[in-house]
PDB file of C-alpha atoms in Angstrom:
ATOM      1  CA  MET A 123      75.770 -40.328 -10.784  1.00 80.00           C
ATOM      2  CA  PHE A 124      73.770 -43.498 -10.995  1.00 83.00           C
ATOM      3  CA  GLU A 125      71.573 -42.476  -8.075  1.00 86.00           C
ATOM      4  CA  ARG A 126      70.897 -39.003  -9.481  1.00 89.00           C
ATOM      5  CA  ILE A 127      69.824 -40.297 -12.834  1.00 90.00           C
ATOM      6  CA  THR A 128      67.793 -43.069 -11.328  1.00 88.00           C
ATOM      7  CA  SER A 129      66.058 -40.675  -8.984  1.00 88.00           C
ATOM      8  CA  LEU A 130      65.231 -38.397 -11.902  1.00 90.00           C
ATOM      9  CA  ILE A 131      63.618 -41.200 -13.811  1.00 90.00           C
ATOM     10  CA  ILE A 132      61.688 -42.306 -10.776  1.00 88.00           C
ATOM     11  CA  ALA A 133      60.481 -38.791 -10.155  1.00 88.00           C
ATOM     12  CA  GLU A 134      59.439 -38.346 -13.756  1.00 91.00           C
ATOM     13  CA  LEU A 135      57.491 -41.651 -13.644  1.00 89.00           C
ATOM     14  CA  LYS A 136      55.929 -40.737 -10.263  1.00 88.00           C
ATOM     15  CA  ILE A 137      56.785 -44.203  -8.648  1.00 84.00           C
ATOM     16  CA  LYS A 138      55.448 -44.484  -5.077  1.00 80.00           C
ATOM     17  CA  ASN A 139      53.823 -46.990  -2.793  1.00 78.00           C
ATOM     18  CA  GLY A 140      54.462 -49.793  -5.281  1.00 88.00           C
ATOM     19  CA  ILE A 141      55.680 -53.329  -5.043  1.00 95.00           C
ATOM     20  CA  VAL A 142      59.497 -53.822  -5.009  1.00 95.00           C
ATOM     21  CA  ALA A 143      61.202 -57.070  -5.960  1.00 96.00           C
ATOM     22  CA  LEU A 144      64.818 -57.847  -5.028  1.00 95.00           C
ATOM     23  CA  ASP A 145      67.301 -60.346  -6.512  1.00 93.00           C
ATOM     24  CA  GLY A 146      70.785 -60.867  -7.591  1.00 91.00           C
ATOM     25  CA  SER A 147      72.562 -62.257 -10.632  1.00 91.00           C
ATOM     26  CA  GLY A 148      76.122 -62.739 -11.895  1.00 90.00           C
ATOM     27  CA  PHE A 149      77.690 -61.060 -14.825  1.00 90.00           C
ATOM     28  CA  THR A 150      80.695 -63.106 -16.138  1.00 87.00           C
ATOM     29  CA  CYS A 151      84.064 -61.432 -16.401  1.00 79.00           C
ATOM     30  CA  ASP A 152      85.747 -63.585 -18.890  1.00 66.00           C
ATOM     31  CA  SER A 153      84.858 -63.933 -22.607  1.00 54.00           C
ATOM     32  CA  ALA A 154      86.961 -67.058 -23.224  1.00 60.00           C
ATOM     33  CA  ASP A 155      85.096 -70.080 -24.465  1.00 61.00           C
ATOM     34  CA  LYS A 156      84.964 -73.402 -22.722  1.00 64.00           C
ATOM     35  CA  TYR A 157      87.687 -74.951 -24.935  1.00 68.00           C
ATOM     36  CA  TYR A 158      90.166 -72.239 -24.023  1.00 65.00           C
ATOM     37  CA  SER A 159      89.203 -72.450 -20.368  1.00 65.00           C
ATOM     38  CA  LYS A 160      89.951 -76.198 -20.385  1.00 70.00           C
ATOM     39  CA  ILE A 161      93.273 -75.669 -21.998  1.00 71.00           C
ATOM     40  CA  ARG A 162      94.100 -73.119 -19.325  1.00 68.00           C
ATOM     41  CA  ARG A 163      92.886 -75.576 -16.597  1.00 65.00           C
ATOM     42  CA  ASN A 164      90.589 -72.808 -15.280  1.00 62.00           C
ATOM     43  CA  GLU A 165      87.092 -74.021 -15.843  1.00 57.00           C
ATOM     44  CA  ARG A 166      85.509 -71.673 -13.288  1.00 56.00           C
ATOM     45  CA  LYS A 167      84.798 -68.194 -14.639  1.00 62.00           C
ATOM     46  CA  HIS A 168      84.950 -65.229 -12.271  1.00 73.00           C
ATOM     47  CA  TYR A 169      81.937 -63.024 -12.226  1.00 84.00           C
ATOM     48  CA  THR A 170      80.531 -59.783 -10.841  1.00 90.00           C
ATOM     49  CA  LYS A 171      77.542 -60.091  -8.509  1.00 90.00           C
ATOM     50  CA  CYS A 172      74.831 -57.524  -9.280  1.00 92.00           C
ATOM     51  CA  HIS A 173      71.968 -56.983  -6.961  1.00 93.00           C
ATOM     52  CA  ILE A 174      68.936 -54.889  -7.971  1.00 95.00           C
ATOM     53  CA  ALA A 175      65.637 -53.745  -6.495  1.00 94.00           C
ATOM     54  CA  ILE A 176      62.917 -53.050  -9.075  1.00 95.00           C
ATOM     55  CA  ASP A 177      59.433 -51.493  -9.193  1.00 94.00           C
ATOM     56  CA  THR A 178      57.290 -54.346 -10.501  1.00 95.00           C
ATOM     57  CA  THR A 179      54.659 -51.939 -12.317  1.00 93.00           C
ATOM     58  CA  THR A 180      57.307 -50.065 -14.357  1.00 94.00           C
ATOM     59  CA  LYS A 181      60.184 -52.571 -14.203  1.00 95.00           C
ATOM     60  CA  ILE A 182      62.625 -49.694 -13.421  1.00 95.00           C
ATOM     61  CA  VAL A 183      65.726 -50.537 -11.397  1.00 95.00           C
ATOM     62  CA  MET A 184      65.390 -48.386  -8.202  1.00 93.00           C
ATOM     63  CA  HIS A 185      68.550 -49.575  -6.544  1.00 93.00           C
ATOM     64  CA  SER A 186      71.617 -51.330  -7.861  1.00 93.00           C
ATOM     65  CA  GLN A 187      74.850 -52.708  -6.320  1.00 92.00           C
ATOM     66  CA  ALA A 188      77.775 -54.655  -7.858  1.00 92.00           C
ATOM     67  CA  LEU A 189      80.685 -56.456  -6.126  1.00 89.00           C
ATOM     68  CA  LYS A 190      83.130 -59.164  -7.051  1.00 86.00           C
ATOM     69  CA  GLY A 191      81.394 -62.526  -6.665  1.00 76.00           C
ATOM     70  CA  PRO A 192      80.649 -65.014  -5.364  1.00 78.00           C
ATOM     71  CA  ARG A 193      78.592 -63.293  -2.711  1.00 76.00           C
ATOM     72  CA  HIS A 194      75.302 -64.347  -1.117  1.00 79.00           C
ATOM     73  CA  ASP A 195      72.302 -62.077  -1.712  1.00 77.00           C
ATOM     74  CA  ILE A 196      71.928 -61.334   2.117  1.00 80.00           C
ATOM     75  CA  LYS A 197      75.128 -59.205   1.902  1.00 78.00           C
ATOM     76  CA  PHE A 198      73.248 -56.738  -0.395  1.00 84.00           C
ATOM     77  CA  ALA A 199      69.768 -56.989   1.061  1.00 88.00           C
ATOM     78  CA  LYS A 200      69.628 -54.542   3.923  1.00 89.00           C
ATOM     79  CA  ALA A 201      71.278 -51.745   1.903  1.00 89.00           C
ATOM     80  CA  SER A 202      68.754 -52.271  -0.802  1.00 90.00           C
ATOM     81  CA  ILE A 203      65.844 -52.344   1.598  1.00 91.00           C
ATOM     82  CA  ARG A 204      67.081 -49.180   3.321  1.00 91.00           C
ATOM     83  CA  ALA A 205      67.392 -47.383  -0.120  1.00 91.00           C
ATOM     84  CA  MET A 206      63.753 -48.112  -0.709  1.00 91.00           C
ATOM     85  CA  LYS A 207      62.718 -46.160   2.414  1.00 90.00           C
ATOM     86  CA  LYS A 208      62.095 -42.903   0.635  1.00 88.00           C
ATOM     87  CA  TYR A 209      59.703 -44.586  -1.909  1.00 89.00           C
ATOM     88  CA  LYS A 210      57.531 -46.170   0.889  1.00 91.00           C
ATOM     89  CA  PRO A 211      56.740 -49.390  -0.910  1.00 93.00           C
ATOM     90  CA  SER A 212      53.787 -51.511   0.317  1.00 94.00           C
ATOM     91  CA  TYR A 213      55.416 -54.843  -0.388  1.00 94.00           C
ATOM     92  CA  ILE A 214      58.977 -56.183  -0.640  1.00 94.00           C
ATOM     93  CA  LEU A 215      59.267 -59.329  -2.579  1.00 95.00           C
ATOM     94  CA  ALA A 216      62.276 -61.703  -2.532  1.00 93.00           C
ATOM     95  CA  ASP A 217      63.127 -65.400  -2.860  1.00 91.00           C
ATOM     96  CA  LYS A 218      63.993 -67.888  -0.160  1.00 89.00           C
ATOM     97  CA  ALA A 219      67.593 -66.791  -0.059  1.00 87.00           C
ATOM     98  CA  TYR A 220      66.456 -63.722   1.923  1.00 89.00           C
ATOM     99  CA  ASP A 221      64.657 -65.778   4.536  1.00 88.00           C
ATOM    100  CA  THR A 222      66.261 -64.430   7.668  1.00 87.00           C
ATOM    101  CA  GLU A 223      64.703 -62.828  10.678  1.00 88.00           C
ATOM    102  CA  SER A 224      66.913 -59.732  10.533  1.00 88.00           C
ATOM    103  CA  ILE A 225      65.929 -58.980   6.902  1.00 91.00           C
ATOM    104  CA  ARG A 226      62.275 -59.435   7.832  1.00 90.00           C
ATOM    105  CA  ARG A 227      62.747 -57.217  10.869  1.00 91.00           C
ATOM    106  CA  CYS A 228      64.363 -54.489   8.674  1.00 91.00           C
ATOM    107  CA  ILE A 229      61.395 -54.599   6.177  1.00 92.00           C
ATOM    108  CA  ASN A 230      58.664 -54.426   8.787  1.00 90.00           C
ATOM    109  CA  LYS A 231      60.256 -52.027  11.367  1.00 92.00           C
ATOM    110  CA  GLU A 232      62.355 -49.671   9.306  1.00 91.00           C
ATOM    111  CA  LEU A 233      60.220 -49.590   6.113  1.00 90.00           C
ATOM    112  CA  GLY A 234      56.795 -50.332   7.574  1.00 91.00           C
ATOM    113  CA  SER A 235      56.250 -52.568   4.576  1.00 91.00           C
ATOM    114  CA  THR A 236      55.036 -56.201   4.294  1.00 91.00           C
ATOM    115  CA  GLU A 237      57.576 -58.760   3.149  1.00 92.00           C
ATOM    116  CA  GLN A 238      56.612 -61.602   0.845  1.00 94.00           C
ATOM    117  CA  ILE A 239      59.411 -63.978   1.297  1.00 91.00           C
ATOM    118  CA  PRO A 240      58.724 -67.769   1.325  1.00 90.00           C
ATOM    119  CA  LEU A 241      59.993 -69.737   4.296  1.00 86.00           C
ATOM    120  CA  LYS A 242      62.783 -72.087   3.950  1.00 83.00           C
ATOM    121  CA  SER A 243      61.824 -75.631   4.837  1.00 80.00           C
ATOM    122  CA  ASN A 244      64.358 -75.759   7.731  1.00 77.00           C
ATOM    123  CA  PHE A 245      63.463 -72.318   9.163  1.00 70.00           C
ATOM    124  CA  THR A 246      63.953 -71.517  12.816  1.00 69.00           C
ATOM    125  CA  HIS A 247      61.022 -69.717  14.408  1.00 75.00           C
ATOM    126  CA  GLY A 248      61.158 -65.946  15.013  1.00 79.00           C
ATOM    127  CA  VAL A 249      58.498 -63.272  15.543  1.00 82.00           C
ATOM    128  CA  TYR A 250      58.521 -61.972  11.887  1.00 84.00           C
ATOM    129  CA  ARG A 251      58.782 -65.519  10.420  1.00 78.00           C
ATOM    130  CA  ARG A 252      55.646 -66.608  12.348  1.00 77.00           C
ATOM    131  CA  LYS A 253      53.879 -63.349  11.269  1.00 80.00           C
ATOM    132  CA  SER A 254      54.875 -64.106   7.660  1.00 80.00           C
ATOM    133  CA  GLN A 255      53.212 -67.491   7.708  1.00 77.00           C
ATOM    134  CA  LYS A 256      49.903 -65.665   8.069  1.00 83.00           C
ATOM    135  CA  THR A 257      50.500 -62.718   5.773  1.00 84.00           C
ATOM    136  CA  PHE A 258      52.077 -64.523   2.806  1.00 88.00           C
ATOM    137  CA  GLN A 259      50.006 -63.965  -0.416  1.00 91.00           C
ATOM    138  CA  LYS A 260      51.003 -66.172  -3.342  1.00 92.00           C
ATOM    139  CA  GLU A 261      49.366 -63.807  -5.936  1.00 93.00           C
ATOM    140  CA  ILE A 262      51.529 -60.920  -4.806  1.00 94.00           C
ATOM    141  CA  TYR A 263      54.645 -63.047  -4.529  1.00 94.00           C
ATOM    142  CA  ASN A 264      54.227 -64.265  -8.170  1.00 94.00           C
ATOM    143  CA  GLN A 265      55.263 -60.743  -9.337  1.00 95.00           C
ATOM    144  CA  ARG A 266      58.768 -61.547  -8.058  1.00 94.00           C
ATOM    145  CA  GLY A 267      59.471 -63.173 -11.483  1.00 94.00           C
ATOM    146  CA  LEU A 268      59.616 -59.707 -13.024  1.00 96.00           C
ATOM    147  CA  VAL A 269      63.048 -59.074 -11.467  1.00 96.00           C
ATOM    148  CA  GLU A 270      64.316 -62.139 -13.351  1.00 96.00           C
ATOM    149  CA  ASN A 271      62.860 -60.666 -16.433  1.00 96.00           C
ATOM    150  CA  VAL A 272      64.747 -57.490 -15.921  1.00 97.00           C
ATOM    151  CA  PHE A 273      68.063 -59.399 -15.505  1.00 96.00           C
ATOM    152  CA  SER A 274      67.278 -61.295 -18.725  1.00 96.00           C
ATOM    153  CA  VAL A 275      66.684 -58.093 -20.660  1.00 96.00           C
ATOM    154  CA  ILE A 276      69.849 -56.469 -19.271  1.00 96.00           C
ATOM    155  CA  LYS A 277      71.879 -59.526 -20.241  1.00 95.00           C
ATOM    156  CA  ARG A 278      70.396 -59.864 -23.782  1.00 95.00           C
ATOM    157  CA  ILE A 279      70.573 -56.319 -24.708  1.00 95.00           C
ATOM    158  CA  PHE A 280      73.600 -55.005 -22.977  1.00 93.00           C
ATOM    159  CA  ASP A 281      75.542 -58.303 -22.786  1.00 89.00           C
ATOM    160  CA  GLY A 282      76.024 -60.586 -19.667  1.00 87.00           C
ATOM    161  CA  THR A 283      79.733 -60.435 -20.027  1.00 87.00           C
ATOM    162  CA  ASN A 284      81.938 -57.666 -18.661  1.00 88.00           C
ATOM    163  CA  LYS A 285      84.955 -56.743 -20.801  1.00 85.00           C
ATOM    164  CA  SER A 286      86.831 -54.733 -18.207  1.00 85.00           C
ATOM    165  CA  LYS A 287      90.012 -56.208 -16.612  1.00 82.00           C
ATOM    166  CA  SER A 288      90.032 -54.668 -13.178  1.00 86.00           C
ATOM    167  CA  THR A 289      87.401 -55.414 -10.502  1.00 87.00           C
ATOM    168  CA  ARG A 290      86.609 -51.768  -9.929  1.00 92.00           C
ATOM    169  CA  LEU A 291      85.902 -51.196 -13.570  1.00 92.00           C
ATOM    170  CA  ARG A 292      83.774 -54.421 -13.807  1.00 91.00           C
ATOM    171  CA  ASN A 293      81.574 -53.239 -10.937  1.00 92.00           C
ATOM    172  CA  LYS A 294      81.160 -49.775 -12.729  1.00 93.00           C
ATOM    173  CA  GLU A 295      80.414 -51.541 -16.033  1.00 93.00           C
ATOM    174  CA  THR A 296      77.735 -53.727 -14.325  1.00 93.00           C
ATOM    175  CA  ARG A 297      76.086 -50.705 -12.715  1.00 93.00           C
ATOM    176  CA  LEU A 298      76.238 -48.858 -16.065  1.00 94.00           C
ATOM    177  CA  LYS A 299      74.370 -51.639 -17.663  1.00 95.00           C
ATOM    178  CA  THR A 300      71.548 -51.160 -15.098  1.00 95.00           C
ATOM    179  CA  LEU A 301      71.595 -47.422 -15.773  1.00 94.00           C
ATOM    180  CA  PHE A 302      71.348 -47.929 -19.544  1.00 95.00           C
ATOM    181  CA  TYR A 303      68.418 -50.369 -18.893  1.00 96.00           C
ATOM    182  CA  ASN A 304      66.640 -47.662 -16.936  1.00 95.00           C
ATOM    183  CA  ILE A 305      67.051 -45.178 -19.823  1.00 94.00           C
ATOM    184  CA  TYR A 306      65.906 -47.874 -22.279  1.00 95.00           C
ATOM    185  CA  ARG A 307      62.926 -48.738 -20.110  1.00 95.00           C
ATOM    186  CA  TYR A 308      62.069 -45.088 -19.624  1.00 94.00           C
ATOM    187  CA  ASN A 309      61.907 -44.503 -23.323  1.00 94.00           C
ATOM    188  CA  ILE A 310      59.624 -47.540 -23.766  1.00 94.00           C
ATOM    189  CA  ILE A 311      57.206 -46.229 -21.030  1.00 93.00           C
ATOM    190  CA  LYS A 312      57.186 -42.646 -22.360  1.00 90.00           C
ATOM    191  CA  ASN A 313      56.593 -43.687 -26.036  1.00 85.00           C
TER     192      ASN A 313
END
């Protein structure tokens, strides 16, 4: 259902050949305060890891995934990148957490896009990493911050804490928040 509604919104806004930014964030699963957590001797809160891909011009979430955290962003990356294939983005923006040769290969070969991912300081050389050193453009990469803005809006308006008890429902709740955000953003753009 999420994919159908999202594709309707994207078709209505005619999003194509844009710049896509990827990132992940956590939604806490416990509404207990720090004092209560300390009494329980469970200071670490569990969370649901949400990964999104947005169009930077409209700030619409084009792809969303949610799983029980903690998870590294690389686990979500290839599925998100492959989901962007039908939109033919010109650039894929991501932070240093996505700096792997396999992700760069997926972006360049499967999508035909250019990746804008900064290199880690301890990177090992690869064909696409060496190519990236020459093609990296700081001005385009600076738009990656918009995905952080989207997460901020989702957490402020729709709450950054999941109330569901089961993992399956927490994942659905997190994805529903991204869907509600898309509807909210669509109304802003159209009005």
